GROMACS .gro file of N, CA and C in nm:
model
  480
    1MET      N    1   0.085  -0.117   0.000
    1MET     CA    2   0.000   0.000   0.000
    1MET      C    3   0.089   0.123   0.000
    2GLU      N    4   0.053   0.220  -0.082
    2GLU     CA    5   0.129   0.344  -0.086
    2GLU      C    6   0.033   0.457  -0.058
    3ARG      N    7   0.067   0.537   0.043
    3ARG     CA    8  -0.014   0.654   0.073
    3ARG      C    9   0.077   0.774   0.071
    4LEU      N   10   0.045   0.870  -0.011
    4LEU     CA   11   0.121   0.994  -0.019
    4LEU      C   12   0.050   1.094   0.070
    5GLU      N   13   0.109   1.126   0.182
    5GLU     CA   14   0.040   1.199   0.289
    5GLU      C   15  -0.006   1.340   0.253
    6ALA      N   16   0.082   1.422   0.208
    6ALA     CA   17   0.047   1.563   0.187
    6ALA      C   18   0.044   1.594   0.038
    7ALA      N   19  -0.037   1.690   0.003
    7ALA     CA   20  -0.048   1.728  -0.138
    7ALA      C   21   0.089   1.763  -0.195
    8GLY      N   22   0.176   1.822  -0.115
    8GLY     CA   23   0.308   1.859  -0.163
    8GLY      C   24   0.397   1.740  -0.194
    9SER      N   25   0.370   1.624  -0.130
    9SER     CA   26   0.452   1.506  -0.157
    9SER      C   27   0.393   1.421  -0.269
   10ALA      N   28   0.276   1.458  -0.317
   10ALA     CA   29   0.212   1.385  -0.425
   10ALA      C   30   0.267   1.436  -0.558
   11TYR      N   31   0.238   1.363  -0.663
   11TYR     CA   32   0.278   1.405  -0.796
   11TYR      C   33   0.160   1.386  -0.891
   12PRO      N   34   0.161   1.453  -1.004
   12PRO     CA   35   0.046   1.445  -1.094
   12PRO      C   36   0.016   1.300  -1.134
   13ALA      N   37  -0.110   1.265  -1.127
   13ALA     CA   38  -0.153   1.131  -1.167
   13ALA      C   39  -0.140   1.118  -1.318
   14PRO      N   40  -0.083   1.007  -1.366
   14PRO     CA   41  -0.076   0.988  -1.511
   14PRO      C   42  -0.217   0.981  -1.571
   15GLU      N   43  -0.232   1.037  -1.690
   15GLU     CA   44  -0.361   1.030  -1.759
   15GLU      C   45  -0.386   0.884  -1.798
   16LEU      N   46  -0.512   0.848  -1.803
   16LEU     CA   47  -0.549   0.712  -1.844
   16LEU      C   48  -0.523   0.699  -1.994
   17ASP      N   49  -0.452   0.594  -2.032
   17ASP     CA   50  -0.422   0.567  -2.173
   17ASP      C   51  -0.506   0.447  -2.213
   18VAL      N   52  -0.620   0.473  -2.276
   18VAL     CA   53  -0.719   0.368  -2.298
   18VAL      C   54  -0.752   0.351  -2.445
   19SER      N   55  -0.801   0.233  -2.477
   19SER     CA   56  -0.840   0.203  -2.615
   19SER      C   57  -0.989   0.222  -2.637
   20ARG      N   58  -1.067   0.225  -2.528
   20ARG     CA   59  -1.212   0.236  -2.542
   20ARG      C   60  -1.275   0.272  -2.407
   21TRP      N   61  -1.390   0.336  -2.415
   21TRP     CA   62  -1.470   0.368  -2.296
   21TRP      C   63  -1.605   0.299  -2.305
   22PHE      N   64  -1.652   0.252  -2.192
   22PHE     CA   65  -1.791   0.207  -2.177
   22PHE      C   66  -1.854   0.311  -2.084
   23GLY      N   67  -1.952   0.382  -2.133
   23GLY     CA   68  -2.007   0.495  -2.060
   23GLY      C   69  -1.935   0.621  -2.102
   24PRO      N   70  -1.968   0.732  -2.039
   24PRO     CA   71  -1.907   0.858  -2.081
   24PRO      C   72  -1.756   0.861  -2.054
   25GLU      N   73  -1.681   0.913  -2.151
   25GLU     CA   74  -1.537   0.928  -2.134
   25GLU      C   75  -1.512   1.025  -2.020
   26SER      N   76  -1.422   0.989  -1.932
   26SER     CA   77  -1.396   1.069  -1.812
   26SER      C   78  -1.246   1.080  -1.788
   27SER      N   79  -1.178   1.160  -1.867
   27SER     CA   80  -1.034   1.176  -1.847
   27SER      C   81  -1.008   1.247  -1.715
   28LEU      N   82  -0.889   1.227  -1.661
   28LEU     CA   83  -0.854   1.296  -1.537
   28LEU      C   84  -0.851   1.447  -1.555
   29ALA      N   85  -0.813   1.492  -1.672
   29ALA     CA   86  -0.814   1.637  -1.700
   29ALA      C   87  -0.956   1.692  -1.689
   30GLN      N   88  -1.053   1.618  -1.742
   30GLN     CA   89  -1.193   1.661  -1.734
   30GLN      C   90  -1.245   1.662  -1.591
   31LEU      N   91  -1.189   1.577  -1.507
   31LEU     CA   92  -1.237   1.562  -1.369
   31LEU      C   93  -1.160   1.647  -1.268
   32ARG      N   94  -1.066   1.730  -1.317
   32ARG     CA   95  -0.991   1.817  -1.226
   32ARG      C   96  -1.090   1.898  -1.143
   33GLY      N   97  -1.065   1.910  -1.015
   33GLY     CA   98  -1.157   1.978  -0.924
   33GLY      C   99  -1.242   1.879  -0.844
   34ARG      N  100  -1.239   1.751  -0.883
   34ARG     CA  101  -1.311   1.647  -0.810
   34ARG      C  102  -1.213   1.542  -0.759
   35VAL      N  103  -1.247   1.479  -0.649
   35VAL     CA  104  -1.173   1.363  -0.602
   35VAL      C  105  -1.212   1.247  -0.693
   36VAL      N  106  -1.112   1.169  -0.735
   36VAL     CA  107  -1.136   1.058  -0.827
   36VAL      C  108  -1.088   0.928  -0.764
   37MET      N  109  -1.172   0.825  -0.774
   37MET     CA  110  -1.134   0.689  -0.736
   37MET      C  111  -1.134   0.605  -0.862
   38ILE      N  112  -1.022   0.541  -0.889
   38ILE     CA  113  -1.011   0.450  -1.003
   38ILE      C  114  -0.999   0.309  -0.947
   39GLU      N  115  -1.086   0.221  -0.993
   39GLU     CA  116  -1.079   0.081  -0.952
   39GLU      C  117  -1.029   0.000  -1.071
   40ALA      N  118  -0.903  -0.046  -1.063
   40ALA     CA  119  -0.845  -0.127  -1.169
   40ALA      C  120  -0.887  -0.272  -1.147
   41PHE      N  121  -0.940  -0.334  -1.252
   41PHE     CA  122  -0.995  -0.469  -1.238
   41PHE      C  123  -0.979  -0.547  -1.367
   42GLN      N  124  -1.001  -0.678  -1.354
   42GLN     CA  125  -1.017  -0.769  -1.467
   42GLN      C  126  -1.146  -0.847  -1.443
   43MET      N  127  -1.220  -0.873  -1.546
   43MET     CA  128  -1.347  -0.941  -1.525
   43MET      C  129  -1.330  -1.085  -1.480
   44LEU      N  130  -1.213  -1.146  -1.497
   44LEU     CA  131  -1.189  -1.283  -1.453
   44LEU      C  132  -1.113  -1.289  -1.321
   45CYS      N  133  -1.105  -1.179  -1.251
   45CYS     CA  134  -1.031  -1.171  -1.124
   45CYS      C  135  -1.127  -1.193  -1.007
   46PRO      N  136  -1.109  -1.301  -0.930
   46PRO     CA  137  -1.200  -1.328  -0.818
   46PRO      C  138  -1.206  -1.214  -0.715
   47GLY      N  139  -1.092  -1.153  -0.682
   47GLY     CA  140  -1.092  -1.043  -0.585
   47GLY      C  141  -1.166  -0.921  -0.637
   48CYS      N  142  -1.160  -0.900  -0.767
   48CYS     CA  143  -1.232  -0.788  -0.829
   48CYS      C  144  -1.382  -0.807  -0.815
   49LEU      N  145  -1.426  -0.931  -0.836
   49LEU     CA  146  -1.569  -0.962  -0.827
   49LEU      C  147  -1.620  -0.962  -0.684
   50SER      N  148  -1.537  -1.009  -0.590
   50SER     CA  149  -1.587  -1.023  -0.453
   50SER      C  150  -1.575  -0.896  -0.371
   51TYR      N  151  -1.473  -0.813  -0.395
   51TYR     CA  152  -1.464  -0.692  -0.314
   51TYR      C  153  -1.427  -0.566  -0.390
   52GLY      N  154  -1.344  -0.570  -0.492
   52GLY     CA  155  -1.301  -0.448  -0.561
   52GLY      C  156  -1.416  -0.372  -0.626
   53LEU      N  157  -1.487  -0.439  -0.716
   53LEU     CA  158  -1.598  -0.372  -0.786
   53LEU      C  159  -1.716  -0.342  -0.694
   54PRO      N  160  -1.756  -0.433  -0.604
   54PRO     CA  161  -1.865  -0.396  -0.511
   54PRO      C  162  -1.830  -0.274  -0.425
   55GLN      N  163  -1.704  -0.265  -0.383
   55GLN     CA  164  -1.664  -0.149  -0.303
   55GLN      C  165  -1.672  -0.021  -0.387
   56ALA      N  166  -1.629  -0.027  -0.512
   56ALA     CA  167  -1.638   0.091  -0.599
   56ALA      C  168  -1.784   0.132  -0.620
   57GLN      N  169  -1.872   0.034  -0.633
   57GLN     CA  170  -2.015   0.065  -0.647
   57GLN      C  171  -2.068   0.134  -0.521
   58ARG      N  172  -2.025   0.087  -0.403
   58ARG     CA  173  -2.069   0.151  -0.278
   58ARG      C  174  -2.015   0.293  -0.268
   59VAL      N  175  -1.891   0.315  -0.307
   59VAL     CA  176  -1.834   0.450  -0.303
   59VAL      C  177  -1.915   0.541  -0.394
   60GLN      N  178  -1.949   0.496  -0.513
   60GLN     CA  179  -2.027   0.582  -0.603
   60GLN      C  180  -2.163   0.615  -0.542
   61ARG      N  181  -2.223   0.520  -0.475
   61ARG     CA  182  -2.355   0.541  -0.415
   61ARG      C  183  -2.347   0.631  -0.290
   62LEU      N  184  -2.245   0.612  -0.207
   62LEU     CA  185  -2.236   0.682  -0.079
   62LEU      C  186  -2.160   0.814  -0.084
   63PHE      N  187  -2.078   0.831  -0.186
   63PHE     CA  188  -1.998   0.953  -0.203
   63PHE      C  189  -2.023   1.010  -0.343
   64PRO      N  190  -2.139   1.066  -0.368
   64PRO     CA  191  -2.170   1.113  -0.504
   64PRO      C  192  -2.075   1.223  -0.553
   65GLU      N  193  -2.006   1.289  -0.461
   65GLU     CA  194  -1.912   1.394  -0.502
   65GLU      C  195  -1.778   1.336  -0.550
   66VAL      N  196  -1.756   1.205  -0.533
   66VAL     CA  197  -1.636   1.138  -0.580
   66VAL      C  198  -1.664   1.081  -0.719
   67ALA      N  199  -1.577   1.109  -0.814
   67ALA     CA  200  -1.589   1.051  -0.948
   67ALA      C  201  -1.526   0.912  -0.945
   68VAL      N  202  -1.606   0.810  -0.971
   68VAL     CA  203  -1.558   0.672  -0.972
   68VAL      C  204  -1.543   0.628  -1.117
   69ILE      N  205  -1.428   0.568  -1.145
   69ILE     CA  206  -1.398   0.516  -1.279
   69ILE      C  207  -1.347   0.374  -1.264
   70GLY      N  208  -1.395   0.286  -1.352
   70GLY     CA  209  -1.339   0.152  -1.359
   70GLY      C  210  -1.229   0.151  -1.465
   71LEU      N  211  -1.125   0.076  -1.442
   71LEU     CA  212  -1.017   0.060  -1.539
   71LEU      C  213  -0.998  -0.090  -1.562
   72HIS      N  214  -1.049  -0.137  -1.676
   72HIS     CA  215  -1.032  -0.279  -1.710
   72HIS      C  216  -0.892  -0.294  -1.766
   73THR      N  217  -0.804  -0.351  -1.686
   73THR     CA  218  -0.663  -0.359  -1.721
   73THR      C  219  -0.624  -0.506  -1.729
   74VAL      N  220  -0.619  -0.558  -1.850
   74VAL     CA  221  -0.601  -0.701  -1.874
   74VAL      C  222  -0.456  -0.732  -1.904
   75PHE      N  223  -0.397  -0.816  -1.821
   75PHE     CA  224  -0.259  -0.859  -1.845
   75PHE      C  225  -0.250  -1.010  -1.868
   76GLU      N  226  -0.367  -1.075  -1.878
   76GLU     CA  227  -0.374  -1.219  -1.908
   76GLU      C  228  -0.512  -1.251  -1.965
   77HIS      N  229  -0.527  -1.364  -2.028
   77HIS     CA  230  -0.656  -1.409  -2.084
   77HIS      C  231  -0.716  -1.311  -2.185
   78HIS      N  232  -0.633  -1.253  -2.268
   78HIS     CA  233  -0.680  -1.154  -2.366
   78HIS      C  234  -0.785  -1.211  -2.460
   79GLU      N  235  -0.774  -1.339  -2.492
   79GLU     CA  236  -0.864  -1.399  -2.590
   79GLU      C  237  -1.009  -1.407  -2.543
   80VAL      N  238  -1.035  -1.400  -2.415
   80VAL     CA  239  -1.172  -1.412  -2.364
   80VAL      C  240  -1.222  -1.286  -2.292
   81THR      N  241  -1.145  -1.179  -2.298
   81THR     CA  242  -1.184  -1.058  -2.224
   81THR      C  243  -1.199  -0.937  -2.317
   82GLY      N  244  -1.241  -0.961  -2.439
   82GLY     CA  245  -1.255  -0.854  -2.537
   82GLY      C  246  -1.375  -0.764  -2.508
   83PRO      N  247  -1.398  -0.666  -2.594
   83PRO     CA  248  -1.503  -0.567  -2.573
   83PRO      C  249  -1.644  -0.626  -2.562
   84ASP      N  250  -1.676  -0.726  -2.642
   84ASP     CA  251  -1.810  -0.786  -2.635
   84ASP      C  252  -1.832  -0.853  -2.500
   85ALA      N  253  -1.733  -0.929  -2.455
   85ALA     CA  254  -1.744  -0.996  -2.325
   85ALA      C  255  -1.750  -0.893  -2.212
   86LEU      N  256  -1.672  -0.787  -2.223
   86LEU     CA  257  -1.673  -0.684  -2.119
   86LEU      C  258  -1.808  -0.613  -2.114
   87ALA      N  259  -1.867  -0.584  -2.227
   87ALA     CA  260  -1.999  -0.519  -2.230
   87ALA      C  261  -2.103  -0.605  -2.157
   88VAL      N  262  -2.100  -0.735  -2.182
   88VAL     CA  263  -2.193  -0.826  -2.115
   88VAL      C  264  -2.165  -0.828  -1.965
   89PHE      N  265  -2.039  -0.836  -1.928
   89PHE     CA  266  -1.999  -0.837  -1.787
   89PHE      C  267  -2.050  -0.713  -1.714
   90LEU      N  268  -2.027  -0.597  -1.773
   90LEU     CA  269  -2.068  -0.471  -1.709
   90LEU      C  270  -2.219  -0.464  -1.691
   91ALA      N  271  -2.293  -0.511  -1.790
   91ALA     CA  272  -2.439  -0.512  -1.780
   91ALA      C  273  -2.484  -0.613  -1.675
   92GLU      N  274  -2.425  -0.731  -1.678
   92GLU     CA  275  -2.464  -0.839  -1.585
   92GLU      C  276  -2.439  -0.800  -1.439
   93PHE      N  277  -2.328  -0.732  -1.414
   93PHE     CA  278  -2.294  -0.695  -1.277
   93PHE      C  279  -2.342  -0.555  -1.240
   94GLY      N  280  -2.414  -0.489  -1.330
   94GLY     CA  281  -2.472  -0.358  -1.301
   94GLY      C  282  -2.371  -0.252  -1.266
   95ILE      N  283  -2.260  -0.248  -1.339
   95ILE     CA  284  -2.156  -0.148  -1.311
   95ILE      C  285  -2.207  -0.012  -1.361
   96PRO      N  286  -2.231   0.082  -1.268
   96PRO     CA  287  -2.295   0.209  -1.307
   96PRO      C  288  -2.200   0.320  -1.348
   97PHE      N  289  -2.070   0.303  -1.324
   97PHE     CA  290  -1.975   0.411  -1.351
   97PHE      C  291  -1.903   0.385  -1.484
   98PRO      N  292  -1.842   0.490  -1.541
   98PRO     CA  293  -1.768   0.472  -1.667
   98PRO      C  294  -1.652   0.374  -1.648
   99VAL      N  295  -1.628   0.295  -1.750
   99VAL     CA  296  -1.518   0.199  -1.747
   99VAL      C  297  -1.429   0.222  -1.869
  100ALA      N  298  -1.301   0.241  -1.842
  100ALA     CA  299  -1.201   0.258  -1.947
  100ALA      C  300  -1.131   0.124  -1.968
  101VAL      N  301  -1.097   0.095  -2.092
  101VAL     CA  302  -1.021  -0.025  -2.123
  101VAL      C  303  -0.875   0.017  -2.144
  102ASP      N  304  -0.791  -0.028  -2.053
  102ASP     CA  305  -0.649   0.005  -2.058
  102ASP      C  306  -0.590  -0.044  -2.190
  103ARG      N  307  -0.513   0.044  -2.253
  103ARG     CA  308  -0.451   0.008  -2.381
  103ARG      C  309  -0.339  -0.094  -2.357
  104HIS      N  310  -0.344  -0.203  -2.432
  104HIS     CA  311  -0.243  -0.307  -2.419
  104HIS      C  312  -0.120  -0.270  -2.500
  105ASP      N  313  -0.005  -0.285  -2.439
  105ASP     CA  314   0.122  -0.257  -2.505
  105ASP      C  315   0.187  -0.391  -2.538
  106VAL      N  316   0.179  -0.429  -2.666
  106VAL     CA  317   0.231  -0.558  -2.710
  106VAL      C  318   0.381  -0.570  -2.682
  107ASP      N  319   0.455  -0.461  -2.698
  107ASP     CA  320   0.600  -0.465  -2.677
  107ASP      C  321   0.639  -0.496  -2.533
  108HIS      N  322   0.561  -0.445  -2.437
  108HIS     CA  323   0.593  -0.465  -2.296
  108HIS      C  324   0.510  -0.575  -2.232
  109GLY      N  325   0.401  -0.616  -2.297
  109GLY     CA  326   0.317  -0.721  -2.242
  109GLY      C  327   0.227  -0.678  -2.129
  110MET      N  328   0.232  -0.552  -2.092
  110MET     CA  329   0.149  -0.502  -1.982
  110MET      C  330   0.066  -0.385  -2.032
  111PRO      N  331  -0.051  -0.367  -1.976
  111PRO     CA  332  -0.132  -0.251  -2.013
  111PRO      C  333  -0.060  -0.121  -1.978
  112VAL      N  334  -0.082  -0.019  -2.061
  112VAL     CA  335  -0.007   0.106  -2.051
  112VAL      C  336  -0.035   0.181  -1.920
  113THR      N  337  -0.162   0.197  -1.885
  113THR     CA  338  -0.195   0.271  -1.762
  113THR      C  339  -0.152   0.193  -1.639
  114MET      N  340  -0.167   0.064  -1.643
  114MET     CA  341  -0.123  -0.020  -1.531
  114MET      C  342   0.026   0.001  -1.506
  115ARG      N  343   0.104   0.007  -1.612
  115ARG     CA  344   0.248   0.028  -1.600
  115ARG      C  345   0.277   0.170  -1.551
  116ALA      N  346   0.203   0.270  -1.602
  116ALA     CA  347   0.226   0.409  -1.562
  116ALA      C  348   0.203   0.430  -1.412
  117TYR      N  349   0.107   0.356  -1.355
  117TYR     CA  350   0.078   0.367  -1.213
  117TYR      C  351   0.157   0.266  -1.129
  118ALA      N  352   0.240   0.184  -1.194
  118ALA     CA  353   0.319   0.081  -1.126
  118ALA      C  354   0.230  -0.014  -1.046
  119LEU      N  355   0.115  -0.048  -1.101
  119LEU     CA  356   0.024  -0.141  -1.034
  119LEU      C  357   0.081  -0.282  -1.043
  120GLN      N  358   0.063  -0.358  -0.937
  120GLN     CA  359   0.118  -0.493  -0.930
  120GLN      C  360   0.015  -0.600  -0.964
  121GLY      N  361  -0.110  -0.562  -0.983
  121GLY     CA  362  -0.215  -0.658  -1.014
  121GLY      C  363  -0.351  -0.597  -0.992
  122THR      N  364  -0.451  -0.684  -0.988
  122THR     CA  365  -0.588  -0.640  -0.966
  122THR      C  366  -0.650  -0.725  -0.855
  123PRO      N  367  -0.746  -0.668  -0.782
  123PRO     CA  368  -0.795  -0.531  -0.791
  123PRO      C  369  -0.698  -0.432  -0.727
  124SER      N  370  -0.694  -0.315  -0.785
  124SER     CA  371  -0.614  -0.205  -0.729
  124SER      C  372  -0.701  -0.081  -0.720
  125THR      N  373  -0.687  -0.010  -0.611
  125THR     CA  374  -0.761   0.114  -0.589
  125THR      C  375  -0.663   0.230  -0.596
  126ILE      N  376  -0.703   0.334  -0.668
  126ILE     CA  377  -0.622   0.453  -0.688
  126ILE      C  378  -0.706   0.574  -0.647
  127LEU      N  379  -0.649   0.665  -0.570
  127LEU     CA  380  -0.717   0.789  -0.534
  127LEU      C  381  -0.638   0.908  -0.587
  128VAL      N  382  -0.710   1.000  -0.650
  128VAL     CA  383  -0.652   1.121  -0.708
  128VAL      C  384  -0.722   1.239  -0.643
  129ASP      N  385  -0.645   1.338  -0.599
  129ASP     CA  386  -0.706   1.454  -0.532
  129ASP      C  387  -0.762   1.554  -0.634
  130ARG      N  388  -0.824   1.659  -0.582
  130ARG     CA  389  -0.890   1.759  -0.668
  130ARG      C  390  -0.793   1.829  -0.764
  131ALA      N  391  -0.666   1.836  -0.725
  131ALA     CA  392  -0.566   1.902  -0.808
  131ALA      C  393  -0.508   1.808  -0.914
  132GLY      N  394  -0.554   1.683  -0.915
  132GLY     CA  395  -0.506   1.586  -1.013
  132GLY      C  396  -0.380   1.513  -0.970
  133ASN      N  397  -0.351   1.517  -0.839
  133ASN     CA  398  -0.233   1.449  -0.787
  133ASN      C  399  -0.267   1.309  -0.738
  134LEU      N  400  -0.179   1.216  -0.767
  134LEU     CA  401  -0.193   1.079  -0.717
  134LEU      C  402  -0.168   1.080  -0.567
  135ARG      N  403  -0.264   1.030  -0.490
  135ARG     CA  404  -0.250   1.034  -0.345
  135ARG      C  405  -0.245   0.896  -0.280
  136PHE      N  406  -0.291   0.792  -0.352
  136PHE     CA  407  -0.299   0.661  -0.288
  136PHE      C  408  -0.313   0.552  -0.393
  137THR      N  409  -0.241   0.443  -0.374
  137THR     CA  410  -0.263   0.322  -0.452
  137THR      C  411  -0.260   0.203  -0.356
  138HIS      N  412  -0.338   0.103  -0.389
  138HIS     CA  413  -0.345  -0.016  -0.303
  138HIS      C  414  -0.384  -0.137  -0.386
  139LEU      N  415  -0.313  -0.246  -0.369
  139LEU     CA  416  -0.346  -0.374  -0.432
  139LEU      C  417  -0.419  -0.461  -0.333
  140GLY      N  418  -0.534  -0.514  -0.374
  140GLY     CA  419  -0.607  -0.609  -0.290
  140GLY      C  420  -0.721  -0.545  -0.214
  141ALA      N  421  -0.770  -0.619  -0.116
  141ALA     CA  422  -0.883  -0.572  -0.035
  141ALA      C  423  -0.842  -0.449   0.046
  142LEU      N  424  -0.933  -0.357   0.056
  142LEU     CA  425  -0.910  -0.232   0.128
  142LEU      C  426  -1.022  -0.216   0.230
  143ALA      N  427  -0.988  -0.195   0.356
  143ALA     CA  428  -1.088  -0.181   0.461
  143ALA      C  429  -1.180  -0.062   0.432
  144GLU      N  430  -1.309  -0.085   0.447
  144GLU     CA  431  -1.409   0.019   0.420
  144GLU      C  432  -1.383   0.145   0.502
  145LEU      N  433  -1.352   0.129   0.630
  145LEU     CA  434  -1.330   0.246   0.716
  145LEU      C  435  -1.207   0.324   0.671
  146GLN      N  436  -1.103   0.255   0.631
  146GLN     CA  437  -0.982   0.322   0.584
  146GLN      C  438  -1.012   0.401   0.457
  147LEU      N  439  -1.080   0.338   0.363
  147LEU     CA  440  -1.114   0.406   0.239
  147LEU      C  441  -1.205   0.525   0.266
  148GLY      N  442  -1.306   0.508   0.348
  148GLY     CA  443  -1.397   0.617   0.380
  148GLY      C  444  -1.325   0.734   0.446
  149ALA      N  445  -1.232   0.704   0.537
  149ALA     CA  446  -1.155   0.810   0.603
  149ALA      C  447  -1.069   0.886   0.503
  150MET      N  448  -1.004   0.813   0.412
  150MET     CA  449  -0.920   0.879   0.313
  150MET      C  450  -1.003   0.965   0.218
  151LEU      N  451  -1.117   0.913   0.176
  151LEU     CA  452  -1.204   0.992   0.088
  151LEU      C  453  -1.252   1.117   0.161
  152GLY      N  454  -1.288   1.103   0.289
  152GLY     CA  455  -1.329   1.218   0.368
  152GLY      C  456  -1.220   1.324   0.377
  153GLU      N  457  -1.096   1.279   0.399
  153GLU     CA  458  -0.983   1.372   0.405
  153GLU      C  459  -0.963   1.445   0.273
  154LEU      N  460  -0.968   1.371   0.163
  154LEU     CA  461  -0.949   1.434   0.032
  154LEU      C  462  -1.064   1.529   0.000
  155LEU      N  463  -1.185   1.495   0.036
  155LEU     CA  464  -1.300   1.581   0.011
  155LEU      C  465  -1.295   1.708   0.097
  156ALA      N  466  -1.233   1.698   0.215
  156ALA     CA  467  -1.225   1.813   0.305
  156ALA      C  468  -1.115   1.911   0.265
  157GLU      N  469  -1.022   1.868   0.181
  157GLU     CA  470  -0.916   1.959   0.138
  157GLU      C  471  -0.975   2.069   0.052
  158PRO      N  472  -0.921   2.189   0.063
  158PRO     CA  473  -0.974   2.300  -0.020
  158PRO      C  474  -0.948   2.274  -0.167
  159SER      N  475  -1.040   2.320  -0.249
  159SER     CA  476  -1.022   2.311  -0.394
  159SER      C  477  -0.910   2.404  -0.436
  160ALA      N  478  -0.836   2.363  -0.538
  160ALA     CA  479  -0.723   2.444  -0.585
  160ALA      C  480  -0.772   2.571  -0.652
   0.00000   0.00000   0.00000
């Protein structure tokens, strides 16, 4: 888990480098001024299904002032996780927030945004402050109270 404590110790969050959007396109530049939560997932990831995506859905419902984005970042099973399968998955699981499909980099074998954020796998939670700075990344399950406290802190910070 990485937590960047103060806005001054944070650095600009890399823009999402995606091949497609499901739902409205929501670049980080467009969302400047809002706290953003990005949930990086794969549709075949058990942890994503059991806690990552449900938690992101709860954040969207309980914190309407937080912009929630899904990032489908596939580093395995490419043959069965294409756009048609993802569209069915998102409808079946009732994912209400925009989902970006991380652009795959054939030369490196890893998705571009996943590499830019140095993510180690899925599910991963990313928090970006109102100024567009990366403030937190975490791989795996994240305690609800911890996430709620961090979102509260970021929401309480003055707008730039």
